[in-house]
PDB file of N, CA and C in Angstrom:
ATOM      1  N   TRP K 124     -50.879  10.782 -28.049  1.00  0.00           N
ATOM      2  CA  TRP K 124     -51.006  10.032 -29.143  1.00  0.00           C
ATOM      3  C   TRP K 124     -50.430  10.657 -30.394  1.00  0.00           C
ATOM      4  N   THR K 125     -49.562  11.688 -30.177  1.00  0.00           N
ATOM      5  CA  THR K 125     -48.901  12.447 -31.211  1.00  0.00           C
ATOM      6  C   THR K 125     -47.516  11.625 -31.881  1.00  0.00           C
ATOM      7  N   CYS K 126     -47.054  10.915 -30.634  1.00  0.00           N
ATOM      8  CA  CYS K 126     -45.874  10.285 -31.203  1.00  0.00           C
ATOM      9  C   CYS K 126     -45.953   9.193 -31.999  1.00  0.00           C
ATOM     10  N   PHE K 127     -44.955   9.107 -33.130  1.00  0.00           N
ATOM     11  CA  PHE K 127     -45.073   8.102 -34.068  1.00  0.00           C
ATOM     12  C   PHE K 127     -45.305   6.480 -33.672  1.00  0.00           C
ATOM     13  N   THR K 128     -44.520   6.273 -32.769  1.00  0.00           N
ATOM     14  CA  THR K 128     -44.412   4.944 -32.027  1.00  0.00           C
ATOM     15  C   THR K 128     -45.789   4.669 -31.464  1.00  0.00           C
ATOM     16  N   ASN K 129     -46.546   5.489 -30.915  1.00  0.00           N
ATOM     17  CA  ASN K 129     -47.863   5.189 -30.205  1.00  0.00           C
ATOM     18  C   ASN K 129     -48.854   5.001 -31.376  1.00  0.00           C
ATOM     19  N   ILE K 130     -48.732   5.890 -32.524  1.00  0.00           N
ATOM     20  CA  ILE K 130     -49.612   5.600 -33.786  1.00  0.00           C
ATOM     21  C   ILE K 130     -49.480   4.317 -34.397  1.00  0.00           C
ATOM     22  N   VAL K 131     -48.279   3.888 -34.402  1.00  0.00           N
ATOM     23  CA  VAL K 131     -48.108   2.537 -35.061  1.00  0.00           C
ATOM     24  C   VAL K 131     -48.721   1.473 -34.068  1.00  0.00           C
ATOM     25  N   ASN K 132     -48.534   1.592 -32.788  1.00  0.00           N
ATOM     26  CA  ASN K 132     -49.112   0.882 -31.686  1.00  0.00           C
ATOM     27  C   ASN K 132     -50.635   0.822 -31.944  1.00  0.00           C
ATOM     28  N   LEU K 133     -51.084   1.929 -31.992  1.00  0.00           N
ATOM     29  CA  LEU K 133     -52.762   1.980 -32.131  1.00  0.00           C
ATOM     30  C   LEU K 133     -53.183   0.956 -33.411  1.00  0.00           C
ATOM     31  N   HIS K 134     -52.400   1.467 -34.537  1.00  0.00           N
ATOM     32  CA  HIS K 134     -52.868   0.544 -35.777  1.00  0.00           C
ATOM     33  C   HIS K 134     -52.692  -0.975 -35.489  1.00  0.00           C
ATOM     34  N   VAL K 135     -51.491  -1.409 -34.936  1.00  0.00           N
ATOM     35  CA  VAL K 135     -51.261  -2.748 -34.851  1.00  0.00           C
ATOM     36  C   VAL K 135     -52.155  -3.342 -33.885  1.00  0.00           C
ATOM     37  N   PHE K 136     -52.456  -2.611 -32.736  1.00  0.00           N
ATOM     38  CA  PHE K 136     -53.561  -2.948 -31.717  1.00  0.00           C
ATOM     39  C   PHE K 136     -54.932  -3.132 -32.485  1.00  0.00           C
ATOM     40  N   ASN K 137     -55.364  -2.115 -33.226  1.00  0.00           N
ATOM     41  CA  ASN K 137     -56.611  -2.353 -34.009  1.00  0.00           C
ATOM     42  C   ASN K 137     -56.752  -3.443 -34.980  1.00  0.00           C
ATOM     43  N   VAL K 138     -55.851  -3.859 -35.622  1.00  0.00           N
ATOM     44  CA  VAL K 138     -55.598  -4.902 -36.589  1.00  0.00           C
ATOM     45  C   VAL K 138     -55.619  -6.262 -35.756  1.00  0.00           C
ATOM     46  N   ASP K 139     -54.817  -6.356 -34.651  1.00  0.00           N
ATOM     47  CA  ASP K 139     -54.763  -7.540 -33.856  1.00  0.00           C
ATOM     48  C   ASP K 139     -56.090  -7.766 -33.137  1.00  0.00           C
ATOM     49  N   PHE K 140     -56.847  -6.611 -32.492  1.00  0.00           N
ATOM     50  CA  PHE K 140     -57.601  -6.757 -31.568  1.00  0.00           C
ATOM     51  C   PHE K 140     -59.124  -7.064 -32.349  1.00  0.00           C
ATOM     52  N   PHE K 141     -59.383  -6.361 -33.526  1.00  0.00           N
ATOM     53  CA  PHE K 141     -60.404  -6.458 -34.215  1.00  0.00           C
ATOM     54  C   PHE K 141     -60.382  -7.714 -35.392  1.00  0.00           C
ATOM     55  N   GLY K 142     -59.081  -7.755 -35.727  1.00  0.00           N
ATOM     56  CA  GLY K 142     -58.989  -8.667 -37.004  1.00  0.00           C
ATOM     57  C   GLY K 142     -58.554 -10.149 -36.591  1.00  0.00           C
ATOM     58  N   SER K 143     -58.217 -10.412 -35.612  1.00  0.00           N
ATOM     59  CA  SER K 143     -57.804 -11.674 -35.299  1.00  0.00           C
ATOM     60  C   SER K 143     -57.365 -11.913 -33.762  1.00  0.00           C
ATOM     61  N   ILE K 144     -57.076 -12.955 -33.635  1.00  0.00           N
ATOM     62  CA  ILE K 144     -56.631 -13.314 -31.828  1.00  0.00           C
ATOM     63  C   ILE K 144     -55.556 -12.370 -31.517  1.00  0.00           C
ATOM     64  N   PHE K 145     -55.769 -11.606 -30.389  1.00  0.00           N
ATOM     65  CA  PHE K 145     -54.896 -10.909 -29.905  1.00  0.00           C
ATOM     66  C   PHE K 145     -53.704 -11.520 -29.434  1.00  0.00           C
ATOM     67  N   ARG K 146     -52.576 -11.014 -29.770  1.00  0.00           N
ATOM     68  CA  ARG K 146     -51.146 -11.553 -29.330  1.00  0.00           C
ATOM     69  C   ARG K 146     -50.302 -10.165 -28.553  1.00  0.00           C
ATOM     70  N   GLU K 147     -50.227 -10.454 -27.250  1.00  0.00           N
ATOM     71  CA  GLU K 147     -49.580  -9.324 -26.606  1.00  0.00           C
ATOM     72  C   GLU K 147     -48.269  -8.925 -27.171  1.00  0.00           C
ATOM     73  N   ALA K 148     -47.549  -9.993 -27.474  1.00  0.00           N
ATOM     74  CA  ALA K 148     -46.034  -9.833 -27.803  1.00  0.00           C
ATOM     75  C   ALA K 148     -45.983  -9.176 -29.331  1.00  0.00           C
ATOM     76  N   SER K 149     -47.260  -9.202 -30.088  1.00  0.00           N
ATOM     77  CA  SER K 149     -47.026  -8.561 -31.551  1.00  0.00           C
ATOM     78  C   SER K 149     -47.155  -6.939 -31.388  1.00  0.00           C
ATOM     79  N   ILE K 150     -47.434  -6.494 -30.320  1.00  0.00           N
ATOM     80  CA  ILE K 150     -47.634  -5.010 -30.423  1.00  0.00           C
ATOM     81  C   ILE K 150     -45.963  -4.263 -30.022  1.00  0.00           C
ATOM     82  N   PRO K 151     -45.785  -3.543 -30.690  1.00  0.00           N
ATOM     83  CA  PRO K 151     -44.520  -3.018 -30.373  1.00  0.00           C
ATOM     84  C   PRO K 151     -44.605  -1.796 -29.160  1.00  0.00           C
ATOM     85  N   PRO K 152     -43.237  -1.700 -28.654  1.00  0.00           N
ATOM     86  CA  PRO K 152     -43.478  -0.993 -27.489  1.00  0.00           C
ATOM     87  C   PRO K 152     -43.906   0.407 -27.503  1.00  0.00           C
ATOM     88  N   THR K 153     -44.377   0.923 -26.309  1.00  0.00           N
ATOM     89  CA  THR K 153     -44.770   2.227 -26.471  1.00  0.00           C
ATOM     90  C   THR K 153     -43.592   3.196 -26.327  1.00  0.00           C
ATOM     91  N   ALA K 154     -43.795   4.541 -26.723  1.00  0.00           N
ATOM     92  CA  ALA K 154     -42.521   5.400 -26.562  1.00  0.00           C
ATOM     93  C   ALA K 154     -41.901   5.500 -25.217  1.00  0.00           C
ATOM     94  N   ALA K 155     -42.699   5.148 -24.288  1.00  0.00           N
ATOM     95  CA  ALA K 155     -41.896   5.371 -22.703  1.00  0.00           C
ATOM     96  C   ALA K 155     -41.240   4.078 -22.613  1.00  0.00           C
ATOM     97  N   ALA K 156     -41.906   2.808 -22.981  1.00  0.00           N
ATOM     98  CA  ALA K 156     -40.870   1.409 -22.912  1.00  0.00           C
ATOM     99  C   ALA K 156     -39.873   1.494 -23.705  1.00  0.00           C
ATOM    100  N   ALA K 157     -39.871   2.075 -24.916  1.00  0.00           N
ATOM    101  CA  ALA K 157     -38.837   2.511 -25.947  1.00  0.00           C
ATOM    102  C   ALA K 157     -37.660   3.279 -25.337  1.00  0.00           C
ATOM    103  N   ARG K 158     -38.128   4.277 -24.544  1.00  0.00           N
ATOM    104  CA  ARG K 158     -36.999   5.120 -23.874  1.00  0.00           C
ATOM    105  C   ARG K 158     -36.353   4.292 -22.927  1.00  0.00           C
ATOM    106  N   GLN K 159     -37.143   3.484 -21.975  1.00  0.00           N
ATOM    107  CA  GLN K 159     -36.443   2.787 -20.928  1.00  0.00           C
ATOM    108  C   GLN K 159     -35.445   1.896 -21.518  1.00  0.00           C
ATOM    109  N   HIS K 160     -35.709   1.212 -22.492  1.00  0.00           N
ATOM    110  CA  HIS K 160     -34.895   0.113 -23.214  1.00  0.00           C
ATOM    111  C   HIS K 160     -33.768   0.956 -23.537  1.00  0.00           C
ATOM    112  N   SER K 161     -33.704   2.174 -24.336  1.00  0.00           N
ATOM    113  CA  SER K 161     -32.705   2.942 -24.861  1.00  0.00           C
ATOM    114  C   SER K 161     -31.792   3.290 -23.740  1.00  0.00           C
ATOM    115  N   LEU K 162     -32.468   3.812 -22.482  1.00  0.00           N
ATOM    116  CA  LEU K 162     -31.485   4.045 -21.355  1.00  0.00           C
ATOM    117  C   LEU K 162     -30.650   2.702 -20.960  1.00  0.00           C
ATOM    118  N   ARG K 163     -31.442   1.777 -20.775  1.00  0.00           N
ATOM    119  CA  ARG K 163     -30.663   0.451 -20.610  1.00  0.00           C
ATOM    120  C   ARG K 163     -29.610   0.175 -21.511  1.00  0.00           C
ATOM    121  N   VAL K 164     -29.631   0.244 -22.849  1.00  0.00           N
ATOM    122  CA  VAL K 164     -28.790   0.144 -23.780  1.00  0.00           C
ATOM    123  C   VAL K 164     -27.688   1.146 -23.722  1.00  0.00           C
ATOM    124  N   TYR K 165     -27.710   2.276 -23.418  1.00  0.00           N
ATOM    125  CA  TYR K 165     -26.903   3.300 -23.186  1.00  0.00           C
ATOM    126  C   TYR K 165     -26.032   2.928 -22.023  1.00  0.00           C
ATOM    127  N   PHE K 166     -26.588   2.729 -20.897  1.00  0.00           N
ATOM    128  CA  PHE K 166     -25.919   2.326 -19.757  1.00  0.00           C
ATOM    129  C   PHE K 166     -24.929   1.145 -19.858  1.00  0.00           C
ATOM    130  N   GLN K 167     -25.567  -0.078 -20.647  1.00  0.00           N
ATOM    131  CA  GLN K 167     -24.612  -1.110 -20.968  1.00  0.00           C
ATOM    132  C   GLN K 167     -23.346  -0.768 -21.654  1.00  0.00           C
ATOM    133  N   VAL K 168     -23.657   0.255 -22.766  1.00  0.00           N
ATOM    134  CA  VAL K 168     -22.496   0.573 -23.578  1.00  0.00           C
ATOM    135  C   VAL K 168     -21.527   1.291 -22.604  1.00  0.00           C
ATOM    136  N   GLN K 169     -21.948   2.132 -21.710  1.00  0.00           N
ATOM    137  CA  GLN K 169     -21.046   3.070 -20.952  1.00  0.00           C
ATOM    138  C   GLN K 169     -20.389   1.967 -19.885  1.00  0.00           C
ATOM    139  N   GLN K 170     -21.085   1.017 -19.533  1.00  0.00           N
ATOM    140  CA  GLN K 170     -20.399   0.008 -18.689  1.00  0.00           C
ATOM    141  C   GLN K 170     -19.043  -0.831 -19.436  1.00  0.00           C
ATOM    142  N   TRP K 171     -19.434  -0.868 -20.855  1.00  0.00           N
ATOM    143  CA  TRP K 171     -18.256  -1.676 -21.513  1.00  0.00           C
ATOM    144  C   TRP K 171     -17.011  -0.618 -21.648  1.00  0.00           C
ATOM    145  N   LEU K 172     -17.418   0.678 -21.841  1.00  0.00           N
ATOM    146  CA  LEU K 172     -16.365   1.692 -21.829  1.00  0.00           C
ATOM    147  C   LEU K 172     -15.543   2.105 -20.757  1.00  0.00           C
ATOM    148  N   GLY K 173     -16.241   1.502 -19.529  1.00  0.00           N
ATOM    149  CA  GLY K 173     -15.638   1.747 -18.332  1.00  0.00           C
ATOM    150  C   GLY K 173     -16.133   3.028 -17.596  1.00  0.00           C
ATOM    151  N   ASN K 174     -17.223   3.503 -18.036  1.00  0.00           N
ATOM    152  CA  ASN K 174     -17.659   4.636 -17.298  1.00  0.00           C
ATOM    153  C   ASN K 174     -18.878   4.180 -16.449  1.00  0.00           C
ATOM    154  N   LEU K 175     -18.566   4.143 -15.134  1.00  0.00           N
ATOM    155  CA  LEU K 175     -19.701   3.766 -14.348  1.00  0.00           C
ATOM    156  C   LEU K 175     -20.516   4.816 -14.007  1.00  0.00           C
ATOM    157  N   LEU K 176     -21.782   4.379 -14.225  1.00  0.00           N
ATOM    158  CA  LEU K 176     -22.988   5.557 -14.093  1.00  0.00           C
ATOM    159  C   LEU K 176     -24.002   4.711 -13.112  1.00  0.00           C
ATOM    160  N   PRO K 177     -24.738   5.505 -12.433  1.00  0.00           N
ATOM    161  CA  PRO K 177     -25.591   4.820 -11.286  1.00  0.00           C
ATOM    162  C   PRO K 177     -26.885   4.256 -12.078  1.00  0.00           C
ATOM    163  N   PRO K 178     -27.022   2.892 -12.047  1.00  0.00           N
ATOM    164  CA  PRO K 178     -28.131   2.056 -12.761  1.00  0.00           C
ATOM    165  C   PRO K 178     -29.553   2.529 -12.580  1.00  0.00           C
ATOM    166  N   VAL K 179     -29.855   2.871 -11.530  1.00  0.00           N
ATOM    167  CA  VAL K 179     -31.226   3.468 -11.377  1.00  0.00           C
ATOM    168  C   VAL K 179     -31.576   4.721 -11.989  1.00  0.00           C
ATOM    169  N   LEU K 180     -30.596   5.438 -12.673  1.00  0.00           N
ATOM    170  CA  LEU K 180     -30.947   6.674 -13.464  1.00  0.00           C
ATOM    171  C   LEU K 180     -31.110   6.441 -14.855  1.00  0.00           C
ATOM    172  N   TRP K 181     -30.676   4.903 -15.201  1.00  0.00           N
ATOM    173  CA  TRP K 181     -30.515   4.580 -16.602  1.00  0.00           C
ATOM    174  C   TRP K 181     -31.416   3.349 -16.698  1.00  0.00           C
ATOM    175  N   GLY K 182     -32.595   3.362 -16.445  1.00  0.00           N
ATOM    176  CA  GLY K 182     -33.562   2.139 -16.808  1.00  0.00           C
ATOM    177  C   GLY K 182     -33.545   0.933 -15.978  1.00  0.00           C
ATOM    178  N   TRP K 183     -32.854   1.016 -14.902  1.00  0.00           N
ATOM    179  CA  TRP K 183     -32.933   0.051 -13.902  1.00  0.00           C
ATOM    180  C   TRP K 183     -33.512   0.183 -12.472  1.00  0.00           C
ATOM    181  N   LYS K 184     -34.139  -0.798 -11.793  1.00  0.00           N
ATOM    182  CA  LYS K 184     -34.621  -0.629 -10.444  1.00  0.00           C
ATOM    183  C   LYS K 184     -33.714  -1.575  -9.590  1.00  0.00           C
ATOM    184  N   ALA K 185     -33.614  -0.915  -8.559  1.00  0.00           N
ATOM    185  CA  ALA K 185     -32.722  -1.746  -7.504  1.00  0.00           C
ATOM    186  C   ALA K 185     -33.868  -2.517  -6.640  1.00  0.00           C
ATOM    187  N   THR K 186     -33.281  -3.800  -6.443  1.00  0.00           N
ATOM    188  CA  THR K 186     -34.197  -4.665  -5.454  1.00  0.00           C
ATOM    189  C   THR K 186     -33.306  -5.318  -4.721  1.00  0.00           C
ATOM    190  N   LYS K 187     -33.547  -6.112  -3.617  1.00  0.00           N
ATOM    191  CA  LYS K 187     -32.748  -6.597  -2.617  1.00  0.00           C
ATOM    192  C   LYS K 187     -32.040  -7.823  -3.328  1.00  0.00           C
ATOM    193  N   ASN K 188     -32.483  -8.440  -4.590  1.00  0.00           N
ATOM    194  CA  ASN K 188     -31.973  -9.349  -5.240  1.00  0.00           C
ATOM    195  C   ASN K 188     -30.996  -8.686  -6.443  1.00  0.00           C
ATOM    196  N   GLY K 189     -30.999  -7.607  -6.361  1.00  0.00           N
ATOM    197  CA  GLY K 189     -30.241  -7.050  -7.571  1.00  0.00           C
ATOM    198  C   GLY K 189     -30.733  -6.103  -8.348  1.00  0.00           C
ATOM    199  N   LEU K 190     -30.286  -5.894  -9.779  1.00  0.00           N
ATOM    200  CA  LEU K 190     -31.158  -4.833 -10.557  1.00  0.00           C
ATOM    201  C   LEU K 190     -32.127  -5.687 -11.464  1.00  0.00           C
ATOM    202  N   LEU K 191     -33.263  -4.920 -11.734  1.00  0.00           N
ATOM    203  CA  LEU K 191     -34.217  -5.411 -12.543  1.00  0.00           C
ATOM    204  C   LEU K 191     -34.492  -4.348 -13.765  1.00  0.00           C
ATOM    205  N   PRO K 192     -34.742  -4.610 -14.971  1.00  0.00           N
ATOM    206  CA  PRO K 192     -35.036  -3.606 -15.870  1.00  0.00           C
ATOM    207  C   PRO K 192     -36.260  -3.000 -15.508  1.00  0.00           C
ATOM    208  N   LEU K 193     -36.493  -1.601 -15.734  1.00  0.00           N
ATOM    209  CA  LEU K 193     -37.825  -0.916 -15.659  1.00  0.00           C
ATOM    210  C   LEU K 193     -38.569  -0.815 -16.823  1.00  0.00           C
ATOM    211  N   PRO K 194     -39.642  -1.519 -17.137  1.00  0.00           N
ATOM    212  CA  PRO K 194     -40.057  -1.754 -18.428  1.00  0.00           C
ATOM    213  C   PRO K 194     -40.635  -0.569 -18.921  1.00  0.00           C
ATOM    214  N   THR K 195     -41.399   0.521 -18.193  1.00  0.00           N
ATOM    215  CA  THR K 195     -41.884   1.449 -18.622  1.00  0.00           C
ATOM    216  C   THR K 195     -42.360   2.347 -17.367  1.00  0.00           C
ATOM    217  N   ASP K 196     -42.240   3.691 -17.535  1.00  0.00           N
ATOM    218  CA  ASP K 196     -42.705   4.478 -16.372  1.00  0.00           C
ATOM    219  C   ASP K 196     -44.059   5.246 -16.708  1.00  0.00           C
ATOM    220  N   LYS K 197     -44.962   4.768 -17.689  1.00  0.00           N
ATOM    221  CA  LYS K 197     -46.108   5.205 -17.899  1.00  0.00           C
ATOM    222  C   LYS K 197     -47.020   4.092 -18.318  1.00  0.00           C
ATOM    223  N   PRO K 198     -48.407   4.097 -18.307  1.00  0.00           N
ATOM    224  CA  PRO K 198     -49.097   2.956 -18.481  1.00  0.00           C
ATOM    225  C   PRO K 198     -49.281   2.673 -20.026  1.00  0.00           C
ATOM    226  N   PRO K 199     -49.623   1.488 -20.634  1.00  0.00           N
ATOM    227  CA  PRO K 199     -49.556   1.179 -22.049  1.00  0.00           C
ATOM    228  C   PRO K 199     -50.498   2.073 -22.887  1.00  0.00           C
ATOM    229  N   ALA K 200     -51.614   2.394 -22.196  1.00  0.00           N
ATOM    230  CA  ALA K 200     -52.872   3.013 -22.889  1.00  0.00           C
ATOM    231  C   ALA K 200     -53.480   3.870 -22.026  1.00  0.00           C
ATOM    232  N   PRO K 201     -54.324   4.720 -22.276  1.00  0.00           N
ATOM    233  CA  PRO K 201     -55.219   5.418 -21.458  1.00  0.00           C
ATOM    234  C   PRO K 201     -55.973   4.476 -20.521  1.00  0.00           C
ATOM    235  N   ASP K 202     -56.333   5.050 -19.341  1.00  0.00           N
ATOM    236  CA  ASP K 202     -57.005   4.141 -18.482  1.00  0.00           C
ATOM    237  C   ASP K 202     -58.520   3.630 -18.860  1.00  0.00           C
ATOM    238  N   LYS K 203     -59.226   4.591 -19.651  1.00  0.00           N
ATOM    239  CA  LYS K 203     -60.503   4.420 -20.164  1.00  0.00           C
ATOM    240  C   LYS K 203     -60.284   3.319 -21.272  1.00  0.00           C
ATOM    241  N   LEU K 204     -59.279   3.144 -22.099  1.00  0.00           N
ATOM    242  CA  LEU K 204     -59.131   2.354 -23.063  1.00  0.00           C
ATOM    243  C   LEU K 204     -58.858   1.019 -22.373  1.00  0.00           C
ATOM    244  N   MET K 205     -58.017   1.011 -21.313  1.00  0.00           N
ATOM    245  CA  MET K 205     -57.571  -0.364 -20.695  1.00  0.00           C
ATOM    246  C   MET K 205     -58.966  -0.961 -20.135  1.00  0.00           C
ATOM    247  N   GLN K 206     -59.713  -0.075 -19.524  1.00  0.00           N
ATOM    248  CA  GLN K 206     -60.927  -0.623 -18.846  1.00  0.00           C
ATOM    249  C   GLN K 206     -61.980  -1.196 -19.884  1.00  0.00           C
ATOM    250  N   SER K 207     -61.871  -0.642 -21.042  1.00  0.00           N
ATOM    251  CA  SER K 207     -62.943  -1.175 -22.148  1.00  0.00           C
ATOM    252  C   SER K 207     -62.451  -2.351 -23.017  1.00  0.00           C
ATOM    253  N   ILE K 208     -61.229  -2.929 -22.690  1.00  0.00           N
ATOM    254  CA  ILE K 208     -60.651  -3.908 -23.327  1.00  0.00           C
ATOM    255  C   ILE K 208     -61.029  -5.277 -22.454  1.00  0.00           C
ATOM    256  N   SER K 209     -61.293  -6.253 -23.138  1.00  0.00           N
ATOM    257  CA  SER K 209     -61.447  -7.488 -22.744  1.00  0.00           C
ATOM    258  C   SER K 209     -61.160  -8.549 -23.652  1.00  0.00           C
ATOM    259  N   CYS K 210     -60.945  -9.825 -22.887  1.00  0.00           N
ATOM    260  CA  CYS K 210     -60.587 -10.999 -23.819  1.00  0.00           C
ATOM    261  C   CYS K 210     -61.930 -11.583 -24.143  1.00  0.00           C
ATOM    262  N   LYS K 211     -61.557 -12.657 -25.047  1.00  0.00           N
ATOM    263  CA  LYS K 211     -62.943 -13.324 -25.310  1.00  0.00           C
ATOM    264  C   LYS K 211     -62.534 -15.087 -24.915  1.00  0.00           C
ATOM    265  N   CYS K 212     -62.102 -15.009 -23.777  1.00  0.00           N
ATOM    266  CA  CYS K 212     -61.918 -16.408 -23.324  1.00  0.00           C
ATOM    267  C   CYS K 212     -63.039 -17.447 -23.524  1.00  0.00           C
ATOM    268  N   ARG K 213     -62.788 -18.684 -23.801  1.00  0.00           N
ATOM    269  CA  ARG K 213     -64.043 -19.536 -23.937  1.00  0.00           C
ATOM    270  C   ARG K 213     -64.067 -20.391 -22.718  1.00  0.00           C
ATOM    271  N   THR K 214     -62.972 -20.394 -21.864  1.00  0.00           N
ATOM    272  CA  THR K 214     -63.068 -21.205 -20.494  1.00  0.00           C
ATOM    273  C   THR K 214     -62.906 -20.202 -19.460  1.00  0.00           C
ATOM    274  N   ASP K 215     -62.756 -20.851 -18.228  1.00  0.00           N
ATOM    275  CA  ASP K 215     -62.602 -20.065 -16.957  1.00  0.00           C
ATOM    276  C   ASP K 215     -61.407 -19.086 -17.164  1.00  0.00           C
ATOM    277  N   CYS K 216     -61.525 -17.940 -16.640  1.00  0.00           N
ATOM    278  CA  CYS K 216     -60.462 -16.936 -16.657  1.00  0.00           C
ATOM    279  C   CYS K 216     -59.465 -17.045 -15.400  1.00  0.00           C
ATOM    280  N   GLY K 217     -58.870 -18.049 -15.487  1.00  0.00           N
ATOM    281  CA  GLY K 217     -57.859 -18.577 -14.375  1.00  0.00           C
ATOM    282  C   GLY K 217     -56.609 -17.969 -14.588  1.00  0.00           C
ATOM    283  N   GLY K 218     -55.517 -18.470 -13.911  1.00  0.00           N
ATOM    284  CA  GLY K 218     -54.266 -17.918 -14.159  1.00  0.00           C
ATOM    285  C   GLY K 218     -53.504 -18.203 -15.387  1.00  0.00           C
ATOM    286  N   ARG K 219     -53.945 -19.007 -16.170  1.00  0.00           N
ATOM    287  CA  ARG K 219     -53.489 -19.379 -17.481  1.00  0.00           C
ATOM    288  C   ARG K 219     -53.887 -18.249 -18.557  1.00  0.00           C
ATOM    289  N   CYS K 220     -54.849 -17.321 -18.260  1.00  0.00           N
ATOM    290  CA  CYS K 220     -55.591 -16.552 -19.232  1.00  0.00           C
ATOM    291  C   CYS K 220     -54.621 -15.334 -19.608  1.00  0.00           C
ATOM    292  N   GLY K 221     -54.258 -15.181 -20.732  1.00  0.00           N
ATOM    293  CA  GLY K 221     -53.246 -14.264 -21.300  1.00  0.00           C
ATOM    294  C   GLY K 221     -53.833 -12.831 -21.004  1.00  0.00           C
ATOM    295  N   CYS K 222     -55.007 -12.621 -20.964  1.00  0.00           N
ATOM    296  CA  CYS K 222     -55.688 -11.303 -20.675  1.00  0.00           C
ATOM    297  C   CYS K 222     -55.490 -11.028 -19.401  1.00  0.00           C
ATOM    298  N   ARG K 223     -55.763 -12.057 -18.357  1.00  0.00           N
ATOM    299  CA  ARG K 223     -55.540 -11.566 -16.875  1.00  0.00           C
ATOM    300  C   ARG K 223     -54.012 -11.472 -16.618  1.00  0.00           C
ATOM    301  N   ARG K 224     -53.204 -12.088 -17.017  1.00  0.00           N
ATOM    302  CA  ARG K 224     -51.683 -12.024 -16.957  1.00  0.00           C
ATOM    303  C   ARG K 224     -51.368 -10.472 -17.357  1.00  0.00           C
ATOM    304  N   SER K 225     -52.062  -9.965 -18.512  1.00  0.00           N
ATOM    305  CA  SER K 225     -51.726  -8.629 -19.019  1.00  0.00           C
ATOM    306  C   SER K 225     -52.472  -7.702 -18.210  1.00  0.00           C
ATOM    307  N   GLY K 226     -53.313  -7.993 -17.178  1.00  0.00           N
ATOM    308  CA  GLY K 226     -54.056  -6.989 -16.464  1.00  0.00           C
ATOM    309  C   GLY K 226     -55.279  -6.439 -17.155  1.00  0.00           C
ATOM    310  N   LEU K 227     -55.810  -7.135 -18.119  1.00  0.00           N
ATOM    311  CA  LEU K 227     -56.833  -6.698 -18.873  1.00  0.00           C
ATOM    312  C   LEU K 227     -58.316  -7.584 -18.325  1.00  0.00           C
ATOM    313  N   PHE K 228     -59.545  -6.825 -18.566  1.00  0.00           N
ATOM    314  CA  PHE K 228     -60.586  -7.553 -17.996  1.00  0.00           C
ATOM    315  C   PHE K 228     -60.946  -8.823 -18.543  1.00  0.00           C
ATOM    316  N   CYS K 229     -61.071  -9.873 -17.882  1.00  0.00           N
ATOM    317  CA  CYS K 229     -61.573 -10.960 -18.699  1.00  0.00           C
ATOM    318  C   CYS K 229     -63.023 -11.175 -18.778  1.00  0.00           C
ATOM    319  N   SER K 230     -63.647 -11.653 -19.887  1.00  0.00           N
ATOM    320  CA  SER K 230     -64.911 -11.390 -20.226  1.00  0.00           C
ATOM    321  C   SER K 230     -65.564 -13.140 -20.204  1.00  0.00           C
TER     322      SER K 230
END
């Protein structure tokens, strides 16, 4: 948690989680996710310049249907923190639950 990006993430998380309704999209990317994004940006610029690089080394994952962006190579938070977070759903935690889609525990 020494990286500035992660400290900002923690502050934003605390404000959103404890102060109001949690909005996943409001959390800035982790340092690992920002790194993957930067790799993809660099790869794209190199493509425009005519420098062909292997995409799987620059933030992309090869699938049978083509390339997919690799969002991150690390978890968004330590496992203990992820296990302690739960949503405050007022209805059944079905497929529409934002917490469930994010991989959080549904309360």
